[in-house]
CSV table of C-alpha atoms in Angstrom, one decimal:
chain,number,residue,atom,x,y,z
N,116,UNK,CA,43.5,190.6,-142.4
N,117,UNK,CA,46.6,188.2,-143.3
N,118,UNK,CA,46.5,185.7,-140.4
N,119,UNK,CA,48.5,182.7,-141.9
N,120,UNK,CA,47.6,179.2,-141.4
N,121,UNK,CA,47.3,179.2,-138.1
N,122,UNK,CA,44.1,182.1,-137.3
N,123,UNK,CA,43.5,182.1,-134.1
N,124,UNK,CA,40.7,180.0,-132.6
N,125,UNK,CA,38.4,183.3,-131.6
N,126,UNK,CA,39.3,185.4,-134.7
N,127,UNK,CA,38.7,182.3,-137.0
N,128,UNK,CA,35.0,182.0,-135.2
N,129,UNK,CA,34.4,185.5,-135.7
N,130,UNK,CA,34.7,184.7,-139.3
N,131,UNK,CA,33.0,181.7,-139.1
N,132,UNK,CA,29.9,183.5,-138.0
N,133,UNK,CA,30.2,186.2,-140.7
N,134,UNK,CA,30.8,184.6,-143.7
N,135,UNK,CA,29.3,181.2,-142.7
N,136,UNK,CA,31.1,177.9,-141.4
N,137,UNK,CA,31.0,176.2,-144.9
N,138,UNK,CA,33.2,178.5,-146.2
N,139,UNK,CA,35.9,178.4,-143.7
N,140,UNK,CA,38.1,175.4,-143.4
N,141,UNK,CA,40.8,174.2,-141.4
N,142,UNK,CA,42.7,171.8,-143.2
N,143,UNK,CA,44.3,171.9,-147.0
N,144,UNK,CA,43.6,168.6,-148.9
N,145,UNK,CA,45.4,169.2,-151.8
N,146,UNK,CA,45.3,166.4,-154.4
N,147,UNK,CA,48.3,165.7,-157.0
N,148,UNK,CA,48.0,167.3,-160.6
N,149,UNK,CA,49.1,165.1,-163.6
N,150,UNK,CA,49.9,166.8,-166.9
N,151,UNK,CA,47.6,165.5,-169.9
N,152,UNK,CA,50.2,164.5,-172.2
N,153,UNK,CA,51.9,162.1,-169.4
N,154,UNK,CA,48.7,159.5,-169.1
N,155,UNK,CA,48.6,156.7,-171.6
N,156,UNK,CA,45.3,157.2,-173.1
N,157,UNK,CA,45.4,153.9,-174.1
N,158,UNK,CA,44.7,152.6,-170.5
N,159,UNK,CA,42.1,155.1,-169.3
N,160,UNK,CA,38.3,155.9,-171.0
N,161,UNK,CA,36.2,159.2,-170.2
N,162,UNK,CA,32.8,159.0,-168.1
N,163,UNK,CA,30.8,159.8,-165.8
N,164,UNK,CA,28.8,157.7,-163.3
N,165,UNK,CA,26.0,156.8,-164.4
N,166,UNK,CA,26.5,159.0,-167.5
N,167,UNK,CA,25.7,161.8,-165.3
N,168,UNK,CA,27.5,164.9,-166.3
N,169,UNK,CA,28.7,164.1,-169.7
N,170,UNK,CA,31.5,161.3,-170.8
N,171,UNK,CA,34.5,163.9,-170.4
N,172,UNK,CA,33.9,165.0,-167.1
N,173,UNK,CA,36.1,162.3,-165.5
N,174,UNK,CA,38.6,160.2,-166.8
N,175,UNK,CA,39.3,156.7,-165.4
N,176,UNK,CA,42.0,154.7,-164.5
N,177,UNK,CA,40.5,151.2,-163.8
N,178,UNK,CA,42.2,148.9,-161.5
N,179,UNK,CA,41.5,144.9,-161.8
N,180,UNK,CA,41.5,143.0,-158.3
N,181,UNK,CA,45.3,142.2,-158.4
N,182,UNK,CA,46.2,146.0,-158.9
N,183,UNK,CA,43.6,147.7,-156.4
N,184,UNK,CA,45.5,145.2,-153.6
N,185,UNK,CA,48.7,145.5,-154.3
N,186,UNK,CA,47.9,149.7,-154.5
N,187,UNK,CA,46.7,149.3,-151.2
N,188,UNK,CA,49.4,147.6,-149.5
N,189,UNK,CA,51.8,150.3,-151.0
N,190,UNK,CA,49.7,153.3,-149.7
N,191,UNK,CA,50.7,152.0,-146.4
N,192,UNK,CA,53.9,150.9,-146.5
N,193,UNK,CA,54.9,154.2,-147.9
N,194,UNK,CA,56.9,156.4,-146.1
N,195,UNK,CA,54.7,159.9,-144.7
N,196,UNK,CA,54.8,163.1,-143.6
N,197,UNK,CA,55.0,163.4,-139.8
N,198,UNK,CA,52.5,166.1,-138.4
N,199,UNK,CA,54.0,169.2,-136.8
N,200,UNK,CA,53.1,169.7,-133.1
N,201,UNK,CA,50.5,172.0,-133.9
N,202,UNK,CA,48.9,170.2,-136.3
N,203,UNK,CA,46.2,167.7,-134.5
N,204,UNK,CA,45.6,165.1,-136.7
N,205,UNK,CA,41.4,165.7,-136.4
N,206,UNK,CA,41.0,165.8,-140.4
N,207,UNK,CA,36.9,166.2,-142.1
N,208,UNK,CA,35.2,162.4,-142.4
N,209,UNK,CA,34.5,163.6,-146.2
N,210,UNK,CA,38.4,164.2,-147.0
N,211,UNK,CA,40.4,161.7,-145.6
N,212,UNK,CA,43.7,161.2,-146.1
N,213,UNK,CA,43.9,158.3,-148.7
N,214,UNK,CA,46.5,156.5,-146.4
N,215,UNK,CA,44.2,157.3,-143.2
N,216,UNK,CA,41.2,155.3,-145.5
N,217,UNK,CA,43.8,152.6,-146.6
N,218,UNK,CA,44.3,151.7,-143.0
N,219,UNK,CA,40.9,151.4,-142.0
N,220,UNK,CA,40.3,148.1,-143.8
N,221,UNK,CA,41.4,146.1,-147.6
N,222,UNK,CA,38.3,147.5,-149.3
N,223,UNK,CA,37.5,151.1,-147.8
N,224,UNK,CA,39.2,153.2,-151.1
N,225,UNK,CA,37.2,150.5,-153.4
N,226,UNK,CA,34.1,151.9,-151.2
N,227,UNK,CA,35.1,155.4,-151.5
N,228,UNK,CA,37.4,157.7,-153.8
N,229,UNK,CA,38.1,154.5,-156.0
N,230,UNK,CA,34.3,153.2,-156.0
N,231,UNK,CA,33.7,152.0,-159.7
N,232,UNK,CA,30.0,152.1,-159.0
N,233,UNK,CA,28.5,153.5,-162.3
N,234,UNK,CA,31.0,153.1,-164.8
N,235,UNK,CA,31.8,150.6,-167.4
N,236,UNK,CA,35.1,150.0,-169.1
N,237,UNK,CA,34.5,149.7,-172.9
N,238,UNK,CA,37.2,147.8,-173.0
N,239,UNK,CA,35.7,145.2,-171.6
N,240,UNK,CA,32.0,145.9,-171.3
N,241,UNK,CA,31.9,145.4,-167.6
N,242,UNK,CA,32.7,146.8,-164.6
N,243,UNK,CA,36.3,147.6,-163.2
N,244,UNK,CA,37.3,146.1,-159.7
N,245,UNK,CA,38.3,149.6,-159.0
N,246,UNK,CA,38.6,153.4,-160.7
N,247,UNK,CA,40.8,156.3,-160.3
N,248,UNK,CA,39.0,158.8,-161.7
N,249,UNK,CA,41.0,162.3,-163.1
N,250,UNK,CA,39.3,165.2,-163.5
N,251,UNK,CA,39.9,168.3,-165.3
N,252,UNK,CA,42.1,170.8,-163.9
N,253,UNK,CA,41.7,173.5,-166.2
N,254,UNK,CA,39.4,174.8,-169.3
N,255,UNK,CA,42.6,173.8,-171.6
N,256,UNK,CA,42.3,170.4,-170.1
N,257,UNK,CA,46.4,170.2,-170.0
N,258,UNK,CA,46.5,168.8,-166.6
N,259,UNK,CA,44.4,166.5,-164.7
N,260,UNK,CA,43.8,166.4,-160.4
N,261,UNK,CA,43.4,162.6,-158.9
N,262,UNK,CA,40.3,163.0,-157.1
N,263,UNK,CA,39.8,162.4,-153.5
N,264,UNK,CA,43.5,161.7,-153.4
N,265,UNK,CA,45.0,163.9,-150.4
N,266,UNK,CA,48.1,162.8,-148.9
N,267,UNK,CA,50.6,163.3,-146.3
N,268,UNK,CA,53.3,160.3,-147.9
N,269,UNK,CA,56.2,161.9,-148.6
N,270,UNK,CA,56.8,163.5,-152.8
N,271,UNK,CA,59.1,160.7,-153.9
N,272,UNK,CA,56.8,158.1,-152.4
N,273,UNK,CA,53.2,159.9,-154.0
N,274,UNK,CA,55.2,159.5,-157.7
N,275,UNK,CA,56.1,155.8,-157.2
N,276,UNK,CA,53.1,154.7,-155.8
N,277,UNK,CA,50.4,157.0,-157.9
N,278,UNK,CA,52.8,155.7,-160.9
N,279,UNK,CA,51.4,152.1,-160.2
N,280,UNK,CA,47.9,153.1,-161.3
N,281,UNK,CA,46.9,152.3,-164.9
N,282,UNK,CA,47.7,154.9,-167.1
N,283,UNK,CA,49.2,156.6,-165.1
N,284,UNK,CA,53.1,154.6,-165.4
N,285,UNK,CA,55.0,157.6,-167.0
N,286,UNK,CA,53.1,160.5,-165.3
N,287,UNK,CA,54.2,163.6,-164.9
N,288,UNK,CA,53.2,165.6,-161.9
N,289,UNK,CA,52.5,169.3,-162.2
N,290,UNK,CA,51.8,169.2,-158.2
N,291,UNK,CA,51.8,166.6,-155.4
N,292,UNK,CA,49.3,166.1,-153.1
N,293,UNK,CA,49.4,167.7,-149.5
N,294,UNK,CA,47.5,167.9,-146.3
N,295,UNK,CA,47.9,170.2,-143.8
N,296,UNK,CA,46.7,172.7,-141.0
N,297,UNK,CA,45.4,175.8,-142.7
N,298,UNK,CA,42.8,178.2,-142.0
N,299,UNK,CA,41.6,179.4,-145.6
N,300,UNK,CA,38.2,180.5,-147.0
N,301,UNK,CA,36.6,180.0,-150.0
N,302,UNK,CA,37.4,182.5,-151.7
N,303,UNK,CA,35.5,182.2,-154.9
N,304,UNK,CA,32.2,182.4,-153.1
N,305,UNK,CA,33.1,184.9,-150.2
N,306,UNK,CA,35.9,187.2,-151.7
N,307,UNK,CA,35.8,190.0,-154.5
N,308,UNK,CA,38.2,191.0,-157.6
N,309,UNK,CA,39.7,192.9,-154.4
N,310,UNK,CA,40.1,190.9,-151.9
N,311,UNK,CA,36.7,192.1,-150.1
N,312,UNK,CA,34.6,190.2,-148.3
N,313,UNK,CA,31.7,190.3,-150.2
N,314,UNK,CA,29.5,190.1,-146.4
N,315,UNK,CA,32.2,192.8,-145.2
N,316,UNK,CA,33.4,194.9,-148.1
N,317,UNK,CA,35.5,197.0,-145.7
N,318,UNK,CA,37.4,194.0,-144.9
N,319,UNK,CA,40.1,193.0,-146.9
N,320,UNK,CA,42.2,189.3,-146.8
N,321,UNK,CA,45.8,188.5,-147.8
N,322,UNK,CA,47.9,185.7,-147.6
N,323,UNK,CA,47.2,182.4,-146.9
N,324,UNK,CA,43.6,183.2,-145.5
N,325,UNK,CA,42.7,184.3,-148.9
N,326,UNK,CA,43.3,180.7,-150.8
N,327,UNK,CA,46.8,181.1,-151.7
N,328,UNK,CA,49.5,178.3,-150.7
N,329,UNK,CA,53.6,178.9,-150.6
N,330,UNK,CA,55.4,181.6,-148.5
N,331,UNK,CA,56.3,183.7,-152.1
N,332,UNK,CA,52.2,183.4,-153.1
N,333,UNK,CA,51.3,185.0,-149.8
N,334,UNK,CA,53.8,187.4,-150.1
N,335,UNK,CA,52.7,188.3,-153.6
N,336,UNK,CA,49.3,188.4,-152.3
N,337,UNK,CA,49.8,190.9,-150.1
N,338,UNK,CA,52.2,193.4,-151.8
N,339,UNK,CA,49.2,193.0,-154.5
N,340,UNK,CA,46.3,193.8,-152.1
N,341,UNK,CA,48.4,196.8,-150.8
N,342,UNK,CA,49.1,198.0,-154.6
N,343,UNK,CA,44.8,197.6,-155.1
N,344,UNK,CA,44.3,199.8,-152.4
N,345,UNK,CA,46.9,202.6,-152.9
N,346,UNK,CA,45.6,203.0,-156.4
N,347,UNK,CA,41.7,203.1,-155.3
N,348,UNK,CA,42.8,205.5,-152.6
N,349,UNK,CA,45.2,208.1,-155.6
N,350,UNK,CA,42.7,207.0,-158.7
N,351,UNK,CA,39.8,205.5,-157.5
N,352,UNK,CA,40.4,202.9,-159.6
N,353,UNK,CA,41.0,198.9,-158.9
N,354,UNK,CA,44.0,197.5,-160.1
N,355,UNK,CA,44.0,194.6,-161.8
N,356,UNK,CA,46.8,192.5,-162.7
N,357,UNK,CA,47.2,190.9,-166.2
N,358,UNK,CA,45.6,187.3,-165.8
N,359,UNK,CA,48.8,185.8,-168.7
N,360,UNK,CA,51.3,186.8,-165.4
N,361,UNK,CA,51.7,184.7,-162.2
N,362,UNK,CA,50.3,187.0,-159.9
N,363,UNK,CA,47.3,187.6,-162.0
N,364,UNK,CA,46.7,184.1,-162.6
N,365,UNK,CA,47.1,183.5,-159.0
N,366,UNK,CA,44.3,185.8,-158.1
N,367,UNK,CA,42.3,184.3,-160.7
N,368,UNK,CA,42.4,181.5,-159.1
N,369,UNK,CA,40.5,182.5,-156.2
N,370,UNK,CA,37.9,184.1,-158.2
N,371,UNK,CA,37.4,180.8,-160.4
N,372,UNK,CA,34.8,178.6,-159.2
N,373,UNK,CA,35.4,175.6,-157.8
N,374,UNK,CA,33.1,172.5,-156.1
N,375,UNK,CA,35.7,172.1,-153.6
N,376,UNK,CA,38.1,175.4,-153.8
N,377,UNK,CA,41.7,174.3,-152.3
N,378,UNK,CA,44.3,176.7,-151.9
N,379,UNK,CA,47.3,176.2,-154.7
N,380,UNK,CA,50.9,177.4,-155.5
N,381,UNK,CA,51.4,179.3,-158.3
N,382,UNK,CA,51.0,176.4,-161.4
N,383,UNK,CA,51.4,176.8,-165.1
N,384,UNK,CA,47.6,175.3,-165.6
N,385,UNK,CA,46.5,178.5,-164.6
N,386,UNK,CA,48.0,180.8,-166.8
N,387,UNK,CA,45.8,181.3,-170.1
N,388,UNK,CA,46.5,178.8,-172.8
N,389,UNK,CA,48.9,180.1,-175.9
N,390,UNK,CA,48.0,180.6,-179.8
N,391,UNK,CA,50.0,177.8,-180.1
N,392,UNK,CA,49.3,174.9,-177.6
N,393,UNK,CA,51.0,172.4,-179.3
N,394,UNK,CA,54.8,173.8,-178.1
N,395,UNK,CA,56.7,170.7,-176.6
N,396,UNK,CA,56.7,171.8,-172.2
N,397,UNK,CA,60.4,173.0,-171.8
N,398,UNK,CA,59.2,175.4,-175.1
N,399,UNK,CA,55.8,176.3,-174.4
N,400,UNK,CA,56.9,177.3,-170.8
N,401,UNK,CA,59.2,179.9,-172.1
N,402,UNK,CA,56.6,181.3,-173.7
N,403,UNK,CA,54.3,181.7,-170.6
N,404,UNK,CA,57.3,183.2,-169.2
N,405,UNK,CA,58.0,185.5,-172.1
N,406,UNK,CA,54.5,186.5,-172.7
N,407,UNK,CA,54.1,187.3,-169.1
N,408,UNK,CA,57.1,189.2,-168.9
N,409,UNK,CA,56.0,191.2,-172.5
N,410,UNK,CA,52.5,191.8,-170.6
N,411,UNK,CA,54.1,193.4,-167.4
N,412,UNK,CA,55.9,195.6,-169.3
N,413,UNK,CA,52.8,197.3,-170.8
N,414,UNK,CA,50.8,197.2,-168.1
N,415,UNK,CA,53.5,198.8,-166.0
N,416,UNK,CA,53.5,201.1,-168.5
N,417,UNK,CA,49.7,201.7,-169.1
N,418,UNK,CA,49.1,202.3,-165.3
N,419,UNK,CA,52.1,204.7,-164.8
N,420,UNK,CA,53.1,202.2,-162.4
N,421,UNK,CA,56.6,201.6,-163.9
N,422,UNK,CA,58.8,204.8,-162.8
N,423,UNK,CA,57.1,205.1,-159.9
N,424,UNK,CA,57.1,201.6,-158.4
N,425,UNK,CA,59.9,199.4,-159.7
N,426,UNK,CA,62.4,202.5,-159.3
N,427,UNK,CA,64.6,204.6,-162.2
N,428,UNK,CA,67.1,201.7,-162.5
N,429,UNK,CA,64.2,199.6,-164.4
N,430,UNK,CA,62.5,202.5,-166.6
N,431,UNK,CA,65.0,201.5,-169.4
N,432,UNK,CA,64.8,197.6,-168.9
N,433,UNK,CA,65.6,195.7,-172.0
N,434,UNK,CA,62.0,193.7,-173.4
N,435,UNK,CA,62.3,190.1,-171.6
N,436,UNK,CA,64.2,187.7,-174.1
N,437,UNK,CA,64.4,184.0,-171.6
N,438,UNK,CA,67.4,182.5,-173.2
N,439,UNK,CA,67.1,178.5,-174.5
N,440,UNK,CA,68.8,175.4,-172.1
């Protein structure tokens, strides 16, 4: 089953009733992605509310009275995405668009995804105005998601306005915030190493459907499901894709755990950290890509897939060596 983004309404409720409505959305709310070495620790502290959950499970941007405003008014003056035709604009009360909450009065954000309730800035010993809180992208902790921050304003507005938070002047963005029709499931909770429905292991998902975002991801998804299912049906045997490459990492995605899965591109914070984490990130991305490359290779040539798959013309293909910009 590889429907796209746009299921129909009775196939979609068929699912629905299978796998259960909470696990089947209709929107993508896809919030930006800061990389941990791009936020001035100086500006931010770790905690939780309430010291619930440990002091590093959030970091926080705090906003004085001044800053919260004047981030308001920018959220809507900023320039946005217009909807396609298709896309109703009927979006879940509990993800918003942060624009959408803007608009609906001065103090709505300081009431919801910027609430300070529960935290105290050391700094100062009392409570901010207003927070942005950051959590943790990935068990590395290398990049950072700006929570409850969905958005349809355009990329080059998201960077100058998120860069007006705190902490956040000289961030780097690893991915920008989206939101968008999209019928996807949950695919940590309802999906298997194979793609199965773990209600209906018969039924398989690609694509889009399956928690994957971008045309070449769903692709990729796809060719890989097919490649699964030819080797269970010659071998017996699953095939499983080395998590240090893209597509692997993009599968594990959808079996890592999430409170509120989103479908995602393909991202570096996925792929497994290096020996050396400290490489600078033109260097250490080379590496991913070298490693993953190296990897291929030997799995291609562990599962016999390499003559057989990619063709005669690569059986003699040079190990990958990226060369340096």
């Amino acid at each position: 089953m590889a429907t796209g983004p746009l299921t129909g309404d009775a196939l979609a409720k068929d699912l629905e009733n299978k796998i259960g409505a909470e696990r089947l959305a209709y929107y993508d709310a896809i919030a930006p992605v800061v990389f941990a070495d791009s936020i001035d620790w100086s500006k931010v502290f770790k905690a939780s509310r309430y010291d619930k959950g440990g002091d590093d499970a959030y970091v926080n941007c705090p906003l004085n009275k001044e800053e919260y405003l004047a981030f308001v008014m920018a959220v809507r003056a900023a320039e946005k995405v217009t909807p396609h035709a298709f896309e109703k604009p009927n979006y879940f009360e509990g993800c918003l668009p942060l624009e959408v909450m803007a608009e609906r009065g001065e103090l709505t954000l300081a009431y919801g995804p910027m609430k300070p309730v529960g935290l105290t800035d050391p700094r100062t010993g009392k409570r901010p105005f207003a927070v942005v809180q950051l959590r943790q992208e990935n068990k590395e902790a290398s990049a950072y998601n700006l929570v409850g921050f969905q958005t349809r304003m355009t990329y080059p507005e998201q960077k100058r306005v998120f860069q007006m938070i705190p902490g956040l002047e000289q961030a780097q963005f690893e991915r920008l915030g989206t939101v968008h029709r999209n019928t996807f499931v949950d695919a940590p909770k309802v999906l298997d190493e194979r793609l199965a429905l773990k209600a209906l292991p018969h039924i398989h998902l690609a694509g889009q459907i399956a928690g994957v975002e971008g045309y070449v991801e769903s692709a990729a998804c796809g060719l890989a499901l097919g490649m699964m299912l030819g080797s269970e049906k010659r071998a017996n045997l699953p095939l499983l894709f080395p998590a240090t490459t893209a597509l692997g990492a993009l599968l594990r995605h959808l079996q890592t755990p999430a409170e509120n899965f989103q479908p995602s591109n393909i991202v570096w914070s996925m792929f497994p950290e290096l020996d050396n984490p400290k490489l600078r990130k033109r260097a250490k991305k080379e590496a991913l890509s070298i490693r993953a490359l190296h990897d291929l290779d030997s799995w291609l040539a562990d599962t016999g897939l390499r003559a057989e798959d990619l063709g005669e013309g690569e059986k003699d293909r040079e190990p990958p060596v990226l060369p340096r910009r």
